[in-house]
mmCIF file of C-alpha atoms in Angstrom:
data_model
loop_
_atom_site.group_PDB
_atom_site.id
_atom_site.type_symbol
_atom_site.label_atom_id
_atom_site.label_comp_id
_atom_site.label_asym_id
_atom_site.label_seq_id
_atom_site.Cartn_x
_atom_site.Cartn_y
_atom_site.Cartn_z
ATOM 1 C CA UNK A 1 -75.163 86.895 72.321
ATOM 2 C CA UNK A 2 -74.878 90.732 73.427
ATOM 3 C CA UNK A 3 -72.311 91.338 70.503
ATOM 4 C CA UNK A 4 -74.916 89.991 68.045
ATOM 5 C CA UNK A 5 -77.651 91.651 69.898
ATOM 6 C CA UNK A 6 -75.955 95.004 69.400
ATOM 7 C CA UNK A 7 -74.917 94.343 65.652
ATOM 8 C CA UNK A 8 -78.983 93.663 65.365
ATOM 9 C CA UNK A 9 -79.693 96.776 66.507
ATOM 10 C CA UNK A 10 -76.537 98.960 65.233
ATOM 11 C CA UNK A 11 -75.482 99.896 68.555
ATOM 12 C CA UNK A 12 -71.625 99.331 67.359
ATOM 13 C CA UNK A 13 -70.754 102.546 69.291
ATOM 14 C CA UNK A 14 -73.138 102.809 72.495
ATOM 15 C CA UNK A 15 -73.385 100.404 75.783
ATOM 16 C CA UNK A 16 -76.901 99.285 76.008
ATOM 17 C CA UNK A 17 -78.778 97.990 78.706
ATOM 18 C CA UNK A 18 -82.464 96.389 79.004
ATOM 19 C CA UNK A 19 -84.937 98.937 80.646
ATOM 20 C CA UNK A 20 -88.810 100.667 80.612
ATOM 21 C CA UNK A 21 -90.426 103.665 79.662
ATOM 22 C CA UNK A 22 -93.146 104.396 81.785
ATOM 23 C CA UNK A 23 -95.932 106.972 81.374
ATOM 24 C CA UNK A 24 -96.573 108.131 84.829
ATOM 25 C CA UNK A 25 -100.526 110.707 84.287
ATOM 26 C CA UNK A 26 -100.293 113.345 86.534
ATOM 27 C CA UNK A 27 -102.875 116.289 86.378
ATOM 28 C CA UNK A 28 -100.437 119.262 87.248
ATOM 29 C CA UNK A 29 -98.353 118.024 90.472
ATOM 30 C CA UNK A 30 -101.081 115.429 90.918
ATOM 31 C CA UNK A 31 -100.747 111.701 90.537
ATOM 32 C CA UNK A 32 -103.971 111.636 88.045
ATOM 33 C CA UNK A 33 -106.848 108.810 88.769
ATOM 34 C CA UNK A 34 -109.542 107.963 86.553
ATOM 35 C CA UNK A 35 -112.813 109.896 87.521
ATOM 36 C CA UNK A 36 -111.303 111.891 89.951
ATOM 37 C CA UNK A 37 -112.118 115.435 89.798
ATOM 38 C CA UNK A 38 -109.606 118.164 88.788
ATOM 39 C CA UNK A 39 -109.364 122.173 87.829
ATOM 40 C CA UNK A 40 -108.437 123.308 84.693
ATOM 41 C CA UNK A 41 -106.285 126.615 84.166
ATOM 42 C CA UNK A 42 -109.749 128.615 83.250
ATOM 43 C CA UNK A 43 -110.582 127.061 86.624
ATOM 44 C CA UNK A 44 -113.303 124.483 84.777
ATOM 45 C CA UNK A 45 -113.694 120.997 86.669
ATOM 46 C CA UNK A 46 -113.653 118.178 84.759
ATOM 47 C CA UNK A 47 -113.423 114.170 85.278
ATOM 48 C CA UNK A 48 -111.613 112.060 82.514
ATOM 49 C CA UNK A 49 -113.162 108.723 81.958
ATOM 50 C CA UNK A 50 -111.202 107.611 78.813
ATOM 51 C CA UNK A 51 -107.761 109.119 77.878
ATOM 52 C CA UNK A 52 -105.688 107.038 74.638
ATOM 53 C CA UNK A 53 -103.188 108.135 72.496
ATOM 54 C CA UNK A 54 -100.805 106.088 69.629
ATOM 55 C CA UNK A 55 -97.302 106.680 69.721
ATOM 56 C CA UNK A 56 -93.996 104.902 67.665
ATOM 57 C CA UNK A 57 -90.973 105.873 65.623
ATOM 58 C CA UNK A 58 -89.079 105.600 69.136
ATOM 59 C CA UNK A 59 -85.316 107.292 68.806
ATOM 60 C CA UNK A 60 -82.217 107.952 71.016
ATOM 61 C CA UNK A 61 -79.422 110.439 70.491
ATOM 62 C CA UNK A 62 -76.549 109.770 71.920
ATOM 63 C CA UNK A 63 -74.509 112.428 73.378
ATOM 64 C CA UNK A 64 -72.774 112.003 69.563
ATOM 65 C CA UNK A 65 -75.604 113.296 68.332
ATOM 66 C CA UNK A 66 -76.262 109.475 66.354
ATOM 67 C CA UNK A 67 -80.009 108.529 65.963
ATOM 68 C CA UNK A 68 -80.415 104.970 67.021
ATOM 69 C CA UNK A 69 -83.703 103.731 66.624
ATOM 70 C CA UNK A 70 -85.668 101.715 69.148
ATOM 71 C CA UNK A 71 -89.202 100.770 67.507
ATOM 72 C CA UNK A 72 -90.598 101.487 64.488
ATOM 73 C CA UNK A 73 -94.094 99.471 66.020
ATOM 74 C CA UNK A 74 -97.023 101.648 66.921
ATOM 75 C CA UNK A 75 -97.872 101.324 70.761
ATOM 76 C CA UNK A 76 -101.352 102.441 71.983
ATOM 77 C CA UNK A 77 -101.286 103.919 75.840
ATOM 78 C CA UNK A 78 -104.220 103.617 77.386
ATOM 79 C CA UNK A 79 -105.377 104.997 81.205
ATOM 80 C CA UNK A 80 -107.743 101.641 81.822
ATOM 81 C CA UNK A 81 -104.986 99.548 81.099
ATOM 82 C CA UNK A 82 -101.732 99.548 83.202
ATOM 83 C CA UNK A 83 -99.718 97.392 81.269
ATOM 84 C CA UNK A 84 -100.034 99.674 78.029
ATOM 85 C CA UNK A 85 -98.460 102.547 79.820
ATOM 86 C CA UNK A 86 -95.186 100.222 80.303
ATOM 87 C CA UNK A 87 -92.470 100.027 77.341
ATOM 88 C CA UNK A 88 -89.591 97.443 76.932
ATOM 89 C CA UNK A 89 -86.897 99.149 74.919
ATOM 90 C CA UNK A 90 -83.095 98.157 74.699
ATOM 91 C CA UNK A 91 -81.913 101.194 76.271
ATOM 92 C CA UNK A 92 -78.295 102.939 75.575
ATOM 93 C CA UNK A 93 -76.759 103.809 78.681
ATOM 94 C CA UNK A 94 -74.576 106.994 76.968
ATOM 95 C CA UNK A 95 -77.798 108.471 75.612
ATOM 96 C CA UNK A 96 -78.423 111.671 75.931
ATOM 97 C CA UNK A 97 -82.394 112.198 74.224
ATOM 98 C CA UNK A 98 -85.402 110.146 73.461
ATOM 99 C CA UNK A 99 -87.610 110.673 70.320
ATOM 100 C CA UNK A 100 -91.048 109.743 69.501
ATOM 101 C CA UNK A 101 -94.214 110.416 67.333
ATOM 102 C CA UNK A 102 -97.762 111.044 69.235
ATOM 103 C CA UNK A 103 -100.085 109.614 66.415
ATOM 104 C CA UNK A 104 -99.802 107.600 63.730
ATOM 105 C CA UNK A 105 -97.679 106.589 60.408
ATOM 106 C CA UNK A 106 -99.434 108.845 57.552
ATOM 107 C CA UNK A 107 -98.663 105.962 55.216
ATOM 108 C CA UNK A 108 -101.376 103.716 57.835
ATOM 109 C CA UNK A 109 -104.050 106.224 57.466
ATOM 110 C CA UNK A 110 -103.844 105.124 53.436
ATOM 111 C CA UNK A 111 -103.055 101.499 52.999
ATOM 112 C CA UNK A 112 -106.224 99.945 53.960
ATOM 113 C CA UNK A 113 -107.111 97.843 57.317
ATOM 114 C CA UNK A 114 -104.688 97.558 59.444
ATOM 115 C CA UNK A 115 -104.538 94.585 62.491
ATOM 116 C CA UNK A 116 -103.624 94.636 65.595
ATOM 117 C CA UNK A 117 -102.688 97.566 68.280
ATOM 118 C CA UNK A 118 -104.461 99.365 64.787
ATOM 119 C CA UNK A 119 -107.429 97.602 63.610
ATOM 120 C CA UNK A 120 -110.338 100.122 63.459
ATOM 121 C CA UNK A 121 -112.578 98.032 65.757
ATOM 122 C CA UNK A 122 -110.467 99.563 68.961
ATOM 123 C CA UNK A 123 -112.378 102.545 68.113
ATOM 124 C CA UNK A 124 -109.430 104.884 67.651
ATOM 125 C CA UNK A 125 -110.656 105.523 63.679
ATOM 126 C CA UNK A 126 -112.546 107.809 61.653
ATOM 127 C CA UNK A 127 -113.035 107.040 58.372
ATOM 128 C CA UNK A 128 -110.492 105.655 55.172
ATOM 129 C CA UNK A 129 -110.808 109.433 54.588
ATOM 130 C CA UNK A 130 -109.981 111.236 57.813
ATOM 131 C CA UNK A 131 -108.003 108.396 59.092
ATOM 132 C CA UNK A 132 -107.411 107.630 62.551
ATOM 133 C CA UNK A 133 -107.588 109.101 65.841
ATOM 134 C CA UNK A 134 -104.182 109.997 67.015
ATOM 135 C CA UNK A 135 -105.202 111.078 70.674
ATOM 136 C CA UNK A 136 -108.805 110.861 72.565
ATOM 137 C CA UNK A 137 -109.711 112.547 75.934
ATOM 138 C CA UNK A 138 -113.223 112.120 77.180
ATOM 139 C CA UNK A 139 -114.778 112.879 80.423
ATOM 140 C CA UNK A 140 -117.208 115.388 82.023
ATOM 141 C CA UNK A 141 -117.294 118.737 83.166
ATOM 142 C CA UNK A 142 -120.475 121.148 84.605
ATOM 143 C CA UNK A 143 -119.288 123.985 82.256
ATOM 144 C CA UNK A 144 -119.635 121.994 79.079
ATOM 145 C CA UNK A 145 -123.514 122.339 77.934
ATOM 146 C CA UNK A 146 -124.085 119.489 76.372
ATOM 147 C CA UNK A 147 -126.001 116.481 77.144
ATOM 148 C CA UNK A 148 -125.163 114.911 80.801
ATOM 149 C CA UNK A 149 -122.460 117.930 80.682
ATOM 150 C CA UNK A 150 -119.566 115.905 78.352
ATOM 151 C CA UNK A 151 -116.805 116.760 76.817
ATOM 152 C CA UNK A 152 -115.011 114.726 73.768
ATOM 153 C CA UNK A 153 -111.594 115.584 72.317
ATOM 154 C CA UNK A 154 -110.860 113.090 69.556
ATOM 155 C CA UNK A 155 -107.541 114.424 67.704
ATOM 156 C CA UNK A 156 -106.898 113.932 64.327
ATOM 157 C CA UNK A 157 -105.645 114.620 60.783
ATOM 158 C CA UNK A 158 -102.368 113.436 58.674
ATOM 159 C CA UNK A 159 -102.670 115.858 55.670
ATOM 160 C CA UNK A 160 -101.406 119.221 55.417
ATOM 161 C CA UNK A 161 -102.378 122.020 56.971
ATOM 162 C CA UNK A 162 -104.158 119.674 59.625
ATOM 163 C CA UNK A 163 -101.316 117.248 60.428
ATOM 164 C CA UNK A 164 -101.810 116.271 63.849
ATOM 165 C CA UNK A 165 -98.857 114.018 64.164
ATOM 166 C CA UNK A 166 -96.093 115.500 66.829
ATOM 167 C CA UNK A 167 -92.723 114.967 67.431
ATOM 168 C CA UNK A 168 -91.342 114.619 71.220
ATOM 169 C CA UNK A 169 -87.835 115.221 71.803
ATOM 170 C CA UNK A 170 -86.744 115.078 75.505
ATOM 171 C CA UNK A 171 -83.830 115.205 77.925
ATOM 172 C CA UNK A 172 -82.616 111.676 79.227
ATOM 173 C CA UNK A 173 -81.165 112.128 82.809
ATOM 174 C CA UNK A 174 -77.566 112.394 82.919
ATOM 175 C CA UNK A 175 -75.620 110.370 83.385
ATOM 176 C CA UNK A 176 -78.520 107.607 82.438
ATOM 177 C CA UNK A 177 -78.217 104.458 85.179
ATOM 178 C CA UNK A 178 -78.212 101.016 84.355
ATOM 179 C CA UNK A 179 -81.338 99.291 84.447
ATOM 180 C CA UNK A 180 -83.396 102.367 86.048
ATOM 181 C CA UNK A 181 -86.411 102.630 83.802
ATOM 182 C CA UNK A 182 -87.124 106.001 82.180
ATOM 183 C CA UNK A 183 -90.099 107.739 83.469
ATOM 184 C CA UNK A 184 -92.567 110.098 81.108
ATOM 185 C CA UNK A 185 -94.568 111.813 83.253
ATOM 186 C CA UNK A 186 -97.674 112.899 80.933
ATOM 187 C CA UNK A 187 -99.399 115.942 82.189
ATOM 188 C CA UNK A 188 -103.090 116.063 80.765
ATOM 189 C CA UNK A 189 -103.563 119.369 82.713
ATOM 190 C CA UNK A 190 -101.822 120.679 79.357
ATOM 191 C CA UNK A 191 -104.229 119.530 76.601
ATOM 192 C CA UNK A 192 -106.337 122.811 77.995
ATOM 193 C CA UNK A 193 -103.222 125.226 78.498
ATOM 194 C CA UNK A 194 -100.198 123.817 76.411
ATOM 195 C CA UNK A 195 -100.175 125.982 74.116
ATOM 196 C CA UNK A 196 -103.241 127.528 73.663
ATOM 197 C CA UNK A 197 -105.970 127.831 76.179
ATOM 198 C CA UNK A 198 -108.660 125.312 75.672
ATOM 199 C CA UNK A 199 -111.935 125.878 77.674
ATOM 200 C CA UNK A 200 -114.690 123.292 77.629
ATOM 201 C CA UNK A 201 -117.603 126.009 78.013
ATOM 202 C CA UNK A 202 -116.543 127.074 74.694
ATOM 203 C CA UNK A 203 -115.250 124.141 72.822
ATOM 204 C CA UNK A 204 -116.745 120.858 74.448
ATOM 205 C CA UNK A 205 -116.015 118.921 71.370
ATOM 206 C CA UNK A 206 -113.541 117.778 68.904
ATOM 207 C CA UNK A 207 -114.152 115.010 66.336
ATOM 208 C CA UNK A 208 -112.747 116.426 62.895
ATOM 209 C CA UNK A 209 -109.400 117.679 61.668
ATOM 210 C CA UNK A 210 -109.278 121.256 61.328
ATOM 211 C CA UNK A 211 -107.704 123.904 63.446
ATOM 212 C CA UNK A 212 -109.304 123.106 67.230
ATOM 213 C CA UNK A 213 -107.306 119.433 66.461
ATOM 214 C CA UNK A 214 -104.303 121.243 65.385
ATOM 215 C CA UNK A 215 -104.491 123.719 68.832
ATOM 216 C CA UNK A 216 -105.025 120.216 71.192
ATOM 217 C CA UNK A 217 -102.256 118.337 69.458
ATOM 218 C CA UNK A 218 -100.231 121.461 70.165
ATOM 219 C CA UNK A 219 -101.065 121.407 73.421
ATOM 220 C CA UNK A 220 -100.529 117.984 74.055
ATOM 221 C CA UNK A 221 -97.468 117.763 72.535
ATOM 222 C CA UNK A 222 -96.113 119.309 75.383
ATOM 223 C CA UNK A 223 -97.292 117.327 78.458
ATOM 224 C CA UNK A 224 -94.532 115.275 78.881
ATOM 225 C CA UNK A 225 -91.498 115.509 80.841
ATOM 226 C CA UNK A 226 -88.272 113.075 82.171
ATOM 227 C CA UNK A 227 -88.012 113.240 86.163
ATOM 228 C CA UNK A 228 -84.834 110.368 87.079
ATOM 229 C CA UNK A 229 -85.989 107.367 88.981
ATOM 230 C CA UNK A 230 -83.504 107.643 91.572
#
């Protein structure tokens, strides 16, 4: 059964092992909680009620530099629900990176209603035109002046220049451990200060593709980091 398992999955050259990826949302060196209250880097406090984001195309490189891919499904993470933010993968044991895509397929956003983890109805979609909402952060915060003081980040956009798709690429622990699960810990301090400093008095709100989208997926992009779960 394991040698057909790993001729399923073309892992001819790598030992393999069953294991998790786990998101683990932190706000800086905080463990994050729903509705608690945090500081921003422009010193702005804010509450996040709903954070989502879609994410697939899940890779390894081995320390061979081979690409052996993991999923090709789209996965949707979501804070309100634990068991999203928990990933079975076949994991190789001699790998050395993990890949994966915040957002979704481009060919999805153009080949009518999709079911599932992406049927419109979860209310991560635009329209057939804009397509869907790779990434959504929503929450409050006294310096945004808008009605009962919220803010709404809603990423999106799949055609150039406003492709808000991003590619992850990070360092596996080395050597990687047999049956440890691989932790992501996902710092949402960084969708204001990634890349770009965001500040809610001054852009409370993001629901269109265009170049405040492109800035937050650049920021985002870079909240995550591996930490060993020894």
């Amino acid at each position: 059964m394991a040698f057909l398992l790993i001729a399923l999955l073309g892992l001819t050259n790598i030992a393999i092992c069953q294991s998790t990826v786990q998101f683990k949302m932190m706000f800086n060196n905080q463990v994050f909680h729903k509705d608690s209250s945090y500081q921003n880097k422009a010193g702005e406090t804010i509450q996040i009620h709903r954070f989502m984001f879609y994410t697939t195309k899940w890779k390894l490189i081995t320390a061979t530099n081979d690409t052996i891919p993991l999923s090709k499904e789209h996965f949707l993470i979501n804070i309100e629900k634990e068991a999203s933010m928990i990933l079975p993968f076949i994991k190789g044991a001699n790998a050395k990176k993990i890949m994966f895509d915040i957002g979704v397929d481009s060919i999805l956003n153009t080949t009518g209603i999709q079911t599932g983890i992406l049927d419109p109805a979860i209310g991560m979609f635009w329209t057939w035109r804009t397509g869907y909402i790779m990434a959504k952060m929503h929450g409050v915060s006294p310096q945004a002046k808008t009605a009962g003081n919220r803010f709404s980040y809603e990423v999106g956009g799949f055609q150039s220049p406003y492709n808000s798709v991003r590619t992850i690429v990070l360092e596996l622990p080395i050597p990687a451990e047999k049956n440890k699960s691989i932790t992501i810990k996902t710092n949402l301090a960084n969708w204001f200060s990634g890349k770009h400093n965001i500040q809610i008095s001054t852009f409370p709100n993001c629901h269109n593709a265009g170049k405040l989208a492109m800035q937050l997926a650049d920021n985002y992009a870079s909240m995550f980091s591996i930490h060993s779960n020894n």
